Short mmCIF file of C-alpha atoms and ligand atoms in Angstrom, two decimals:
data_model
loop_
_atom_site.label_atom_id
_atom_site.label_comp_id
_atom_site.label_asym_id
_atom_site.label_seq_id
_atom_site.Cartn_x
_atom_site.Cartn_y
_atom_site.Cartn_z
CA UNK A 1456 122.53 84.88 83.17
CA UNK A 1457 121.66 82.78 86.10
CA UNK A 1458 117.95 83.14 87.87
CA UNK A 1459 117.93 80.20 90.44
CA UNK A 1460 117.24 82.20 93.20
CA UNK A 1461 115.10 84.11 91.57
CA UNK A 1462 113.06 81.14 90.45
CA UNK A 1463 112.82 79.68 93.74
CA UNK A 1464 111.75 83.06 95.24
CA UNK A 1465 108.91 83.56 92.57
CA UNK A 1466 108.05 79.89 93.77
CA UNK A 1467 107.58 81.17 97.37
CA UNK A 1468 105.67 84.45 96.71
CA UNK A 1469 103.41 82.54 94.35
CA UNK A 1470 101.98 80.90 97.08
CA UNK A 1471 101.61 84.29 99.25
CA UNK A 1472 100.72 86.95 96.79
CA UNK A 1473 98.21 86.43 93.47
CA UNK A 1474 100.38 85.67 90.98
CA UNK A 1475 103.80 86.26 93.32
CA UNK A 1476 103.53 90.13 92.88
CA UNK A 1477 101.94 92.76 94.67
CA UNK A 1478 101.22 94.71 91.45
CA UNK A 1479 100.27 93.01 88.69
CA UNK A 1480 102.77 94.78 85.87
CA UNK A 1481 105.30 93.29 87.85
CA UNK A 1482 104.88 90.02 87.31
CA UNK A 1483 106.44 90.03 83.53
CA UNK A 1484 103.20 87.84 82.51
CA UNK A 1485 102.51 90.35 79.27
CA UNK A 1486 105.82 89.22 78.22
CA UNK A 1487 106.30 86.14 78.91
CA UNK A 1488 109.24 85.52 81.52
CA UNK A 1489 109.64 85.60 84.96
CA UNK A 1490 111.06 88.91 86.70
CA UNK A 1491 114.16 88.92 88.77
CA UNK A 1492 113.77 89.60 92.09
CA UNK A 1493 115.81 92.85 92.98
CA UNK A 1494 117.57 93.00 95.94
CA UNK A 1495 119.57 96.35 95.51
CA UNK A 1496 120.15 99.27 93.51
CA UNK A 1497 122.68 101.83 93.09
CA UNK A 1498 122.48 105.20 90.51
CA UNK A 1499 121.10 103.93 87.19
CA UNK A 1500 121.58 99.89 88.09
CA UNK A 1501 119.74 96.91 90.12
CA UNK A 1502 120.60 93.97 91.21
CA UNK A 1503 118.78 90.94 91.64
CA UNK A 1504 119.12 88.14 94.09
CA UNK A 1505 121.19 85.87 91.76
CA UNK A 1506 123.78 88.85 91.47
CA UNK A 1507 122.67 90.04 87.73
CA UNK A 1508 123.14 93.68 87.23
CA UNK A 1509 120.97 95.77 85.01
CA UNK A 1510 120.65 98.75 83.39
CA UNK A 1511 117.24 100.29 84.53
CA UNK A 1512 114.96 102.43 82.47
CA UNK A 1513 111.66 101.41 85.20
CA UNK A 1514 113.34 103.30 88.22
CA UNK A 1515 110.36 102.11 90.15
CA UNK A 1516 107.88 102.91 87.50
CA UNK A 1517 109.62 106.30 87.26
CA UNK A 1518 110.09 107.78 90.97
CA UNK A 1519 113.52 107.33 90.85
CA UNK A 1520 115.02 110.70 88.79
CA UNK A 1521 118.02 110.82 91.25
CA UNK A 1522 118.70 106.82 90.54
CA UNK A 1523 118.96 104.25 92.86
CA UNK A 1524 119.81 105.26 96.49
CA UNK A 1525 120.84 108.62 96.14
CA UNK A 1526 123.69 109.23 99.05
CA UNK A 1527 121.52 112.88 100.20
CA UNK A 1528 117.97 111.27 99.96
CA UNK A 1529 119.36 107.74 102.39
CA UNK A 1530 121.11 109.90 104.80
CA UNK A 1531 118.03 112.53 105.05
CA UNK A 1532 115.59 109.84 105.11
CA UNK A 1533 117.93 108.06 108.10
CA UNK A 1534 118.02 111.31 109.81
CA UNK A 1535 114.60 112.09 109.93
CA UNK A 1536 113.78 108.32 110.67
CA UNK A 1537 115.99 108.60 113.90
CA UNK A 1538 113.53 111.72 114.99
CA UNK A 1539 110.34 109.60 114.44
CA UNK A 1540 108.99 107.84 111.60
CA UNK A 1541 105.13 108.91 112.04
CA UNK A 1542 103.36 111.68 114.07
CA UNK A 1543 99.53 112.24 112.57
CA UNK A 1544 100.06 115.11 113.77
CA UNK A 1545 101.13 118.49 111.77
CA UNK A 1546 105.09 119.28 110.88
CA UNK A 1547 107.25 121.55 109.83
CA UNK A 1548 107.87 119.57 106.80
CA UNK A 1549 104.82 119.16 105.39
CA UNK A 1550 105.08 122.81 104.25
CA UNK A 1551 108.53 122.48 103.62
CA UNK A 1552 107.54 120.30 100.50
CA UNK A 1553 104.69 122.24 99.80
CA UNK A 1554 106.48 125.42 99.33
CA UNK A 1555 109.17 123.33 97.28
CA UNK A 1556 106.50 121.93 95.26
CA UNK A 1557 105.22 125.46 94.54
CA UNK A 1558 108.54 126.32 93.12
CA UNK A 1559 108.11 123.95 89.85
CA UNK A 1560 104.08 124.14 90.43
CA UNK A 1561 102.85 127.34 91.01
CA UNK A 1562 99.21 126.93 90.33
CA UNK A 1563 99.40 124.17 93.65
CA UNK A 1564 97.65 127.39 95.90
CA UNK A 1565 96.74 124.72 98.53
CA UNK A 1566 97.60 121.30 98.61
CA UNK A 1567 96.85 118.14 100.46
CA UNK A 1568 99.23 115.15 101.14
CA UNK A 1569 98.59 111.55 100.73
CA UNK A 1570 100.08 108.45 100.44
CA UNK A 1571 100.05 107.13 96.42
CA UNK A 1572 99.00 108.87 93.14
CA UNK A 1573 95.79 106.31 92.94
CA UNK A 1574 94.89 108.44 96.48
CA UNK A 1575 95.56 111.60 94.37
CA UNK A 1576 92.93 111.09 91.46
CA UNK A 1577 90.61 109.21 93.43
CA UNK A 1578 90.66 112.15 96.88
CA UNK A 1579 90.52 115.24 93.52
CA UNK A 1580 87.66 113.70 91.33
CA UNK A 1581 85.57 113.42 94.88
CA UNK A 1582 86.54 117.34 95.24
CA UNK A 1583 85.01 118.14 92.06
CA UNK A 1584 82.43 116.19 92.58
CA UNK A 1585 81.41 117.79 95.74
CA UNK A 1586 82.39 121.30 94.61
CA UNK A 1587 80.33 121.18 91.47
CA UNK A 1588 77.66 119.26 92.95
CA UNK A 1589 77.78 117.48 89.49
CA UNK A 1590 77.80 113.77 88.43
CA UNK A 1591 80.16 112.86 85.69
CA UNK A 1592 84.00 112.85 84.75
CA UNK A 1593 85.08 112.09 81.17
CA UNK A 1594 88.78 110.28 81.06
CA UNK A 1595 90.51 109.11 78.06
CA UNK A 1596 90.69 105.97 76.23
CA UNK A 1597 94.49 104.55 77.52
CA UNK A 1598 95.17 106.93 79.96
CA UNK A 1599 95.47 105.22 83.23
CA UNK A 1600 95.11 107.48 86.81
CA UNK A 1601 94.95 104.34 89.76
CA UNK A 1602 92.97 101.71 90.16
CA UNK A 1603 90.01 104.24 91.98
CA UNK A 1604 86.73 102.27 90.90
CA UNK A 1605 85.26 105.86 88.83
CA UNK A 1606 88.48 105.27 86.88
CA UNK A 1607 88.84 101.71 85.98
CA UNK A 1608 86.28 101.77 83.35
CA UNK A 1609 86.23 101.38 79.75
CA UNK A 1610 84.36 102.96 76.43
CA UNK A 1611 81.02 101.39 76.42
CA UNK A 1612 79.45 100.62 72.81
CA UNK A 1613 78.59 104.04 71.29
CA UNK A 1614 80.71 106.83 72.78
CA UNK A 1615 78.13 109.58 73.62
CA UNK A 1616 76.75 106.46 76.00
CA UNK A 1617 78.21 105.63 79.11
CA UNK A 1618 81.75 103.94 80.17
CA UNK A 1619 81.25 99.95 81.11
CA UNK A 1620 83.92 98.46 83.96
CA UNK A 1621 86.15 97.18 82.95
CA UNK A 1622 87.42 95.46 86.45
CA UNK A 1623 84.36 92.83 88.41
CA UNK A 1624 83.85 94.59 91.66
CA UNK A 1625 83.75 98.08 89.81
CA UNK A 1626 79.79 98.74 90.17
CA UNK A 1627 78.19 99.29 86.58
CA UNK A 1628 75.74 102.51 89.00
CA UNK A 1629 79.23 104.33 89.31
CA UNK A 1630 81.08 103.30 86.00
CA UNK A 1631 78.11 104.98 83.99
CA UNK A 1632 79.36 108.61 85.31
CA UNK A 1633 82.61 108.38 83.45
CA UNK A 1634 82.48 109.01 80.14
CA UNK A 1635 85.65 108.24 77.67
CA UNK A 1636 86.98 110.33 75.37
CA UNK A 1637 89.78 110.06 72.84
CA UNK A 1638 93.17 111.39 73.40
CA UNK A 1639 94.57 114.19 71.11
CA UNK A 1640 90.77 114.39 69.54
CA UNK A 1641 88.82 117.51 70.77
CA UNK A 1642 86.18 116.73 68.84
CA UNK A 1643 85.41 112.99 70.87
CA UNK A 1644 85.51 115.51 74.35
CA UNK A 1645 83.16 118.27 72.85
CA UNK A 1646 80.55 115.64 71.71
CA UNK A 1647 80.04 114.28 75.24
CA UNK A 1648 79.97 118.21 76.59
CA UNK A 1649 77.25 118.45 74.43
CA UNK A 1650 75.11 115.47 75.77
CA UNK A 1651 75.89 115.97 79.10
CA UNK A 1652 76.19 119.89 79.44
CA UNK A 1653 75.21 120.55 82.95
CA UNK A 1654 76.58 117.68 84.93
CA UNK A 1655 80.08 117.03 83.66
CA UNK A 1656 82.20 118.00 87.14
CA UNK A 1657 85.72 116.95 85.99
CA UNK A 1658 87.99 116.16 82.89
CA UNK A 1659 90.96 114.00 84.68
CA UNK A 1660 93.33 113.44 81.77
CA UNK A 1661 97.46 112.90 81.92
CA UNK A 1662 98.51 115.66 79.63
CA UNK A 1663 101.03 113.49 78.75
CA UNK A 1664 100.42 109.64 78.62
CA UNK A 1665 102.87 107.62 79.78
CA UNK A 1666 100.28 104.41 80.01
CA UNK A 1667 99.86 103.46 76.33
CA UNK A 1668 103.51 104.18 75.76
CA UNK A 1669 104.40 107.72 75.37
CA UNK A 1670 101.89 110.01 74.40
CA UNK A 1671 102.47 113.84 72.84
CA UNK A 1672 99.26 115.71 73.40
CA UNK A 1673 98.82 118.66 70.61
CA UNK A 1674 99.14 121.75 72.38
CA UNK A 1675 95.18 123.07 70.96
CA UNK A 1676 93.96 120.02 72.35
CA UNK A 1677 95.14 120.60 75.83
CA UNK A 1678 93.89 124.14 75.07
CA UNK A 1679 90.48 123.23 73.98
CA UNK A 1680 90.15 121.21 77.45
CA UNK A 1681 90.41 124.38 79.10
CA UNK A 1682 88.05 126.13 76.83
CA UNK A 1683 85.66 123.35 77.77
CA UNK A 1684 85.53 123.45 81.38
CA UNK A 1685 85.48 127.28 81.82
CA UNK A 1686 82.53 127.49 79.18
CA UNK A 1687 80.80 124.50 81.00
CA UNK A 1688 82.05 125.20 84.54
CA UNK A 1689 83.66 121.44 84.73
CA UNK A 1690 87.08 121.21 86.70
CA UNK A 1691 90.07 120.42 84.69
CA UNK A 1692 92.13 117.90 86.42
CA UNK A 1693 95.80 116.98 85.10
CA UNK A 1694 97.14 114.08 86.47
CA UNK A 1695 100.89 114.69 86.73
CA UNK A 1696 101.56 111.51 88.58
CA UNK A 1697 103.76 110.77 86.32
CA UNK A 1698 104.57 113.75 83.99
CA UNK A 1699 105.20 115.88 86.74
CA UNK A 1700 108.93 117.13 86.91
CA UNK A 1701 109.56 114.35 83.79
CA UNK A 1702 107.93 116.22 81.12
CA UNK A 1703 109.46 119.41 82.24
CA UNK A 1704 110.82 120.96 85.56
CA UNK A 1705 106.74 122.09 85.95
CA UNK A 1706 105.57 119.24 84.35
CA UNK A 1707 103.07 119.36 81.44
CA UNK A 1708 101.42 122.27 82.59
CA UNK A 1709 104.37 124.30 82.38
CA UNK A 1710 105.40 122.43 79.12
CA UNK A 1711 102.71 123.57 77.09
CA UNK A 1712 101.24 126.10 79.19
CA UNK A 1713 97.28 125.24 80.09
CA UNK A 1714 96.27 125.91 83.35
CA UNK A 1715 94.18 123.33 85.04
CA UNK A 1716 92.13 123.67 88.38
CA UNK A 1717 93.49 120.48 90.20
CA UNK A 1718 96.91 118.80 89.84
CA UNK A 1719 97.80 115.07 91.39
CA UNK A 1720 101.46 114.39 91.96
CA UNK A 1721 102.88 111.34 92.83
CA UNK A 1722 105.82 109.38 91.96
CA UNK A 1723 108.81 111.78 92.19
CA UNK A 1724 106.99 113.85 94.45
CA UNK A 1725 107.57 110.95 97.26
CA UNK A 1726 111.49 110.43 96.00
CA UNK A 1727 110.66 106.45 96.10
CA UNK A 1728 108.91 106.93 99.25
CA UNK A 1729 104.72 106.02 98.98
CA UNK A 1730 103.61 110.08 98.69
CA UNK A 1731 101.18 111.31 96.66
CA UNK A 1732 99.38 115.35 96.45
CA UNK A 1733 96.39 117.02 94.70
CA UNK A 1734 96.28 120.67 94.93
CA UNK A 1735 95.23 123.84 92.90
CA UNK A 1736 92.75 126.38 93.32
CA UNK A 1737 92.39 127.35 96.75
CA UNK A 1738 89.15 128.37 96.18
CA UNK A 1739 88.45 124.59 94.93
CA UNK A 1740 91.00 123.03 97.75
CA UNK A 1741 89.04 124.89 100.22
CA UNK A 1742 86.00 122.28 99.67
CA UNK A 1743 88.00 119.69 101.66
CA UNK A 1744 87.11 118.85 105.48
CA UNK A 1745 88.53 120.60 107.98
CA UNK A 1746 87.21 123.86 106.01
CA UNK A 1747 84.71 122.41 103.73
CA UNK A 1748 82.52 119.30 103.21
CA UNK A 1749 83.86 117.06 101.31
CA UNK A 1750 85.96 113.99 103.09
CA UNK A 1751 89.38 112.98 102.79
CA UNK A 1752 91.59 111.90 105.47
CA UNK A 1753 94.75 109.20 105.72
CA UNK A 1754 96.85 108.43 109.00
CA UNK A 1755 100.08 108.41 107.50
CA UNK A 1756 99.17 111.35 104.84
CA UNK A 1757 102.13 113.84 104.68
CA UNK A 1758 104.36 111.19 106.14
CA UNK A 1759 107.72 112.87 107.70
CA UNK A 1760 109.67 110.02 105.92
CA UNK A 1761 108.04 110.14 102.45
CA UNK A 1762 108.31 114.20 102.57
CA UNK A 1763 111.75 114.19 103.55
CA UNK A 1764 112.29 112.19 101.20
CA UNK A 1765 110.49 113.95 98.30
CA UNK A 1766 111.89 117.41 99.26
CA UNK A 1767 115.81 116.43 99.38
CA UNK A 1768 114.90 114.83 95.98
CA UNK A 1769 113.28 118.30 95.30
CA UNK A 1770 115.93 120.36 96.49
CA UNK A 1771 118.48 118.91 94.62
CA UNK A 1772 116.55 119.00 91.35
CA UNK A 1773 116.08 122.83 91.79
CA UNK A 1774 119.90 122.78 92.57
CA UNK A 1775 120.87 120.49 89.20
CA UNK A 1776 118.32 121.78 86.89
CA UNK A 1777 118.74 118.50 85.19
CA UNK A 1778 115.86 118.63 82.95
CA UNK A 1779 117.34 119.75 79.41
CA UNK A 1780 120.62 117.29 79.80
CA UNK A 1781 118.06 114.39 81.14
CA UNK A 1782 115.76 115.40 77.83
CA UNK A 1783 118.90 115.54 75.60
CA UNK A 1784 119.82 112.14 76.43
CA UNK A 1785 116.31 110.77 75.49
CA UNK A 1786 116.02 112.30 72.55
CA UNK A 1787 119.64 110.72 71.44
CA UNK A 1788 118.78 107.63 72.46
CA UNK A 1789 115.35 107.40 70.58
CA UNK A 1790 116.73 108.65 67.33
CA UNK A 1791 120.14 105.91 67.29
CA UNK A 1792 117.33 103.42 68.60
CA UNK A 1793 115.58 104.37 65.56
CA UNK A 1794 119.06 103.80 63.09
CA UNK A 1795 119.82 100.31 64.28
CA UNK A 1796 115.89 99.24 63.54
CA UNK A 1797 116.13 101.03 60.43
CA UNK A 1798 119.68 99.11 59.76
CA UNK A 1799 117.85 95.60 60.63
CA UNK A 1800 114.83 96.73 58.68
CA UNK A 1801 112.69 96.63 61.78
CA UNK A 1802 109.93 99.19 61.78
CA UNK A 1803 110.05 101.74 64.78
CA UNK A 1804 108.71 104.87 66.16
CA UNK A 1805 109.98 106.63 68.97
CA UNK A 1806 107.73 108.79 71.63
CA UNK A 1807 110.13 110.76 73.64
CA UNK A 1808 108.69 113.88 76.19
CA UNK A 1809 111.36 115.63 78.70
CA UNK A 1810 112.53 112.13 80.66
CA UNK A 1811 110.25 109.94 79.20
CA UNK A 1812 110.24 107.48 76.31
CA UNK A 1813 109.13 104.77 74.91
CA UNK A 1814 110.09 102.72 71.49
CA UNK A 1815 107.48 101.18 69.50
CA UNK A 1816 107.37 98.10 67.20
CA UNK A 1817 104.99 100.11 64.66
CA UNK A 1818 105.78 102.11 61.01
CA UNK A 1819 104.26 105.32 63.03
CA UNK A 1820 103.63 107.86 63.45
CA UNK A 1821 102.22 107.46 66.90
CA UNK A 1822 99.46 109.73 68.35
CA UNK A 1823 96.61 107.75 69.74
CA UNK A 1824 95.50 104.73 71.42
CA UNK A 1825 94.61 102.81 68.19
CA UNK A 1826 98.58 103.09 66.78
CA UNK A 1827 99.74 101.60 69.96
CA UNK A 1828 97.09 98.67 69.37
CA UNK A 1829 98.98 98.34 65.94
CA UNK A 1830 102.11 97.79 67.54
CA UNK A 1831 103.93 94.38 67.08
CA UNK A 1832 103.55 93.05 70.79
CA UNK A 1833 105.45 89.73 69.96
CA UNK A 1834 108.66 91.52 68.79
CA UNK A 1835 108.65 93.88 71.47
CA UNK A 1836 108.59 90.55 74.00
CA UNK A 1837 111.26 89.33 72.27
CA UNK A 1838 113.90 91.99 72.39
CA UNK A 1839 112.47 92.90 75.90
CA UNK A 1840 113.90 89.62 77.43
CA UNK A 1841 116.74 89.83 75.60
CA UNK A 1842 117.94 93.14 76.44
CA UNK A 1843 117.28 92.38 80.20
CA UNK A 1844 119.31 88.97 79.39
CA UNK A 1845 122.15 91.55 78.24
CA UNK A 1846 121.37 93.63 81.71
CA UNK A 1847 118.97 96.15 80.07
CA UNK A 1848 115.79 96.57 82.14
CA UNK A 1849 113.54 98.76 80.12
CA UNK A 1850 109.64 99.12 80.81
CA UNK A 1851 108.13 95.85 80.03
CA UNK A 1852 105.07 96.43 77.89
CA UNK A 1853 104.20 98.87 74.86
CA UNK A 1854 102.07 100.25 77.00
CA UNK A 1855 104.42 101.97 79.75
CA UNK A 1856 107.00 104.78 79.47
CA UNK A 1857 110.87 104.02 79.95
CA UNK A 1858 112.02 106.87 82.41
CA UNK A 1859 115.74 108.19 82.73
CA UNK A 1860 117.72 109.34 85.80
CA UNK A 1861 120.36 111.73 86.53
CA UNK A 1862 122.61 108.95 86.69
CA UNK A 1863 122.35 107.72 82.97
CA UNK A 1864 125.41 109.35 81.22
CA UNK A 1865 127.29 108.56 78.17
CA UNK A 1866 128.58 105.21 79.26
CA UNK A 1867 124.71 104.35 79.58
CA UNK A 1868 123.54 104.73 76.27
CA UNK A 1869 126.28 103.45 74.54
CA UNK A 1870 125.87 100.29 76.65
CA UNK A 1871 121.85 100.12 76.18
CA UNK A 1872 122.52 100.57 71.74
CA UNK A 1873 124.73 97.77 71.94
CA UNK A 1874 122.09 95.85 73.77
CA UNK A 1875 119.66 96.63 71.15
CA UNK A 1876 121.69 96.35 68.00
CA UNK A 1877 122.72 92.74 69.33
CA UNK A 1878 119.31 91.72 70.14
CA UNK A 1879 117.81 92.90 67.11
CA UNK A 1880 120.49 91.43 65.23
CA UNK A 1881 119.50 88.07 66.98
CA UNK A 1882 116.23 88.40 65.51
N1 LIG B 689 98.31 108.40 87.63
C1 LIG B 689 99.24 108.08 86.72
C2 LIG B 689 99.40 108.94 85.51
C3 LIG B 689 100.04 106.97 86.91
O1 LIG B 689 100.96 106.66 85.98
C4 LIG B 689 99.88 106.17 88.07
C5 LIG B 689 100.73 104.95 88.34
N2 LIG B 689 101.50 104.48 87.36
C6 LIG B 689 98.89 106.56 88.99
C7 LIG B 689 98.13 107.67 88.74
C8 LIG B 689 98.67 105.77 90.24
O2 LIG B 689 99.71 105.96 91.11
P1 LIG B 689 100.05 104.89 92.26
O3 LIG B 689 100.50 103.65 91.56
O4 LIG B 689 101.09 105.55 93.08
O5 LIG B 689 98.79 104.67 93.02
#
């Protein structure tokens, strides 16, 4: 493959942006290449600037379940931009998409719009915050909600103690209010109950982690979170950013059927439009300003663009029902994935949940934080670049989920095995 142009474009954003990119992930860095610069995409391909076509499992970091410039979403999103492109001001289709998103969510009572999921998390942990009038979250080790500064923090030594930042600029005052718990361990989350009993406002916790890889949360764990916050009167906060209509049609909460108070959608929600939305309990919801005190507020929140785009995308998903065929094809992928490793005598474990997946370079079994740590990073950079050098663009760390469209059929995973097989077999 030829990547002049995309060379001598990383050469000119290097000198605009940090490190050419305008989110770090996307600079390839972790494994050690450059990244093409994409300048179109159609169904389940992109194309960069040098004319390379890929395969793409990222879909925008997972947005993208209709694929690349689907013909309903561009001609909606055309049609509405002809009518205006921003009011501040209320419209019909804010509650258009609410109302849709009620369909797959029905715990969203009330609902507010903004613009990204890191708005989501950030504008719901304030809410509980100000509704419980307490001080502390606890988030998990690995799970990742946006870069909000409560969130960005780490285990500090001793886990009943406080988190440390783990960004400069996050203030050490505000980090020591989130306390981290480990994933899929009840036990970790009950321990810091315990010590903190009467100011824990929130759990915020992605039911199912798609930021150390793929995740699959035990069902009593997700249980026992609930359990928690109604005996301590904490709110339980699922961010859905990214499981939301990828784990199942109603997300994880539907999936394995916990209830939380507060949900934050993003991604899909938007249908590769910047959208984002909290929303649960009215009684909760009803905390925010205009009604109640707390503060939250965004000039181009509920965005007539983003929502049309995010309810066509909607629409046609209630239409389709694509879920089970997406999930089908995941699951067939990951276990042939699995064969040709085993063939080359690579060790491999697969993570697969609704539309999401991701293969790791590890014996397995895979169910916390500390077996994706184990994983063999160097391999996985390895047949990374050379699967996108055969025109496969899969997630580009151990640490993210690969995400499938509507648009990868048959022909798809036939033609992403033979990309593995022949890079493992290059090995
Ligand atoms: N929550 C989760 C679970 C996410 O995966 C992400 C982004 N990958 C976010 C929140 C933040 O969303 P955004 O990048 O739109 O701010």
């Amino acid at each position: 493959m030829e990547f002049s142009i995309s060379k001598k474009l990383l050469e000119e954003s290097e000198a605009l942006f940090p490190g050419g990119v305008n989110s770090p992930v996307r600079s390839f860095r972790s494994v050690g290449t450059n990244p093409p610069f994409l300048s179109r995409g159609k169904g389940a391909y992109v194309i960069d600037e040098d004319g390379n076509q890929y395969l793409d499992y990222v879909l925008s970091w997972g947005p993208l379940i209709l694929g690349h410039a689907h013909k309903e979403v561009v001609k909606d999103i055309a049609l509405q931009a002809s009518l205006g492109t921003s009011f501040g001001a209320p419209t019909r289709i804010e509650s258009q998409l609410a109302q849709k998103i009620q369909r797959f969510f029905p715990r969203m009572e009330k609902m507010r719009m903004v613009s990204s999921g890191t708005e989501a998390t950030m504008s719901a942990l304030r809410l509980a915050r100000g509704h419980t009038g307490k001080r502390k979250i606890i988030k998990f080790d690995g799970c990742y909600h946006g870069h909000g500064d409560s969130l960005l923090v780490q285990m500090g030594s001793g886990g009943l103690t406080h988190g440390t930042p783990n960004s400069p600029g996050v203030l050490e005052d505000l980090a020591q209010h989130t306390l981290v718990a480990q994933f899929n361990d009840l036990d970790s989350v009950t321990k810091l109950f315990e010590a903190h009993s009467d100011d824990i406002a929130a759990i915020i916790i992605e039911p199912v982690p798609g930021n150390m890889g793929v995740i699959v949360p035990k069902q009593e764990f997700l249980q026992g979170m609930r359990d928690l916050c109604d005996k301590y009167s904490s709110v339980l906060i699922f961010d859905e950013v990214m499981s939301g209509w990828r784990a199942h049609r109603g997300g994880a909460t539907q999936r394995y059927g916990v209830d939380p108070d507060l949900i934050c959608l993003g991604k899909v929600v938007g249908g590769g439009l910047p959208a984002g939305v909290y929303g649960g309990k009215a009684e909760i919801m009803d905390s925010l300003s205009p009604l109640g005190p707390v503060y939250q507020a965004g000039t181009l929140s509920g965005n007539p663009l983003a929502m049309r785009a995010g309810l066509t995308t909607l629409e046609i998903l209630d239409e389709l029902e694509p879920f089970e065929t997406m999930e089908e094809y995941a699951r067939g992928l990951g276990r042939a994935m699995l064969d040709i490793a085993k063939e080359r005598g690579v060790s491999g474990a697969v993570n697969q949940v609704g539309s999401m997946f991701c293969f790791f370079f590890t014996e397995g079994p895979v169910e916390t934080k500390a077996d994706v740590d184990q994983c063999d990073f160097e391999l996985f950079s390895t047949v990374f670049r050379k699967m996108l050098n055969k025109g496969v663009y899969i997630a580009p760390s151990q640490y993210e989920a690969s995400f499938l469209s509507i648009c990868h059929q048959r022909e798809e995973s036939d033609r992403t095995l033979e990309a593995f097989q022949a890079s493992l077999k290059e090995i």
